[in-house]
């Protein structure tokens, strides 16, 4: 389901990703949620939610990298 606020994001995002990246994640997830509503638009057997999370992480990875400390930092 789409996220209304960054406070609704999964702990793995809220606890390790900077606020700006959380906004990117939320917007990308919500956009992908709408885009992949039709099962024929998704790859394989992945769920709508799985597809949206993959898109959201890909969007974050465009500007951020995971550090040795386990947190995400601007590239």
Tab-separated table of C-alpha atoms in Angstrom:
chain	number	residue	atom	x	y	z
A	1	UNK	CA	0.000	0.000	0.000
A	2	UNK	CA	1.228	3.544	-0.654
A	3	UNK	CA	2.923	5.472	2.118
A	4	UNK	CA	1.300	8.709	3.286
A	5	UNK	CA	4.304	9.912	5.284
A	6	UNK	CA	7.931	8.958	5.783
A	7	UNK	CA	7.015	7.926	9.322
A	8	UNK	CA	5.036	5.079	7.719
A	9	UNK	CA	8.076	3.653	5.900
A	10	UNK	CA	9.575	0.320	6.974
A	11	UNK	CA	12.092	0.425	9.846
A	12	UNK	CA	14.884	-0.629	7.482
A	13	UNK	CA	14.380	2.631	5.603
A	14	UNK	CA	13.616	4.972	8.509
A	15	UNK	CA	16.476	3.739	10.686
A	16	UNK	CA	19.277	3.716	8.105
A	17	UNK	CA	18.441	6.181	5.339
A	18	UNK	CA	18.765	10.005	5.518
A	19	UNK	CA	15.546	12.011	5.471
A	20	UNK	CA	15.992	13.202	1.873
A	21	UNK	CA	16.501	9.598	0.733
A	22	UNK	CA	13.394	8.592	2.683
A	23	UNK	CA	11.403	11.140	0.671
A	24	UNK	CA	12.867	9.708	-2.540
A	25	UNK	CA	11.943	6.197	-1.392
A	26	UNK	CA	8.374	7.170	-0.513
A	27	UNK	CA	7.728	8.994	-3.780
A	28	UNK	CA	9.290	6.237	-5.911
A	29	UNK	CA	7.383	3.526	-4.032
A	30	UNK	CA	4.061	5.307	-4.414
A	31	UNK	CA	4.659	5.950	-8.110
A	32	UNK	CA	5.629	2.319	-8.741
A	33	UNK	CA	2.627	1.134	-6.711
A	34	UNK	CA	0.394	2.898	-9.205
A	35	UNK	CA	2.428	1.902	-12.255
A	36	UNK	CA	2.542	-1.810	-11.423
A	37	UNK	CA	-1.089	-2.276	-10.393
A	38	UNK	CA	-1.551	-4.584	-13.393
A	39	UNK	CA	0.177	-7.942	-12.841
A	40	UNK	CA	1.148	-8.037	-16.524
A	41	UNK	CA	3.367	-5.001	-15.933
A	42	UNK	CA	5.495	-6.837	-13.331
A	43	UNK	CA	8.325	-9.306	-13.834
A	44	UNK	CA	7.775	-12.930	-12.963
A	45	UNK	CA	5.609	-13.680	-9.968
A	46	UNK	CA	6.593	-10.710	-7.830
A	47	UNK	CA	3.844	-8.936	-5.978
A	48	UNK	CA	2.891	-5.327	-6.528
A	49	UNK	CA	4.541	-4.470	-3.219
A	50	UNK	CA	7.787	-6.289	-4.094
A	51	UNK	CA	7.992	-4.451	-7.404
A	52	UNK	CA	7.375	-1.091	-5.726
A	53	UNK	CA	10.068	-1.714	-3.078
A	54	UNK	CA	12.589	-2.649	-5.793
A	55	UNK	CA	11.845	0.558	-7.675
A	56	UNK	CA	12.090	2.612	-4.479
A	57	UNK	CA	15.494	1.151	-3.548
A	58	UNK	CA	16.746	1.693	-7.092
A	59	UNK	CA	15.747	5.360	-6.828
A	60	UNK	CA	17.603	5.759	-3.526
A	61	UNK	CA	20.694	4.046	-4.965
A	62	UNK	CA	20.912	6.704	-7.689
A	63	UNK	CA	22.031	9.296	-5.101
A	64	UNK	CA	23.024	7.316	-2.012
A	65	UNK	CA	25.383	4.458	-1.167
A	66	UNK	CA	25.353	2.083	1.772
A	67	UNK	CA	28.360	2.675	4.008
A	68	UNK	CA	30.412	0.250	6.084
A	69	UNK	CA	28.381	1.392	9.086
A	70	UNK	CA	25.195	-0.042	7.535
A	71	UNK	CA	23.670	3.389	6.973
A	72	UNK	CA	23.102	5.118	3.645
A	73	UNK	CA	25.100	8.231	2.705
A	74	UNK	CA	25.015	10.679	-0.199
A	75	UNK	CA	27.235	9.578	-3.072
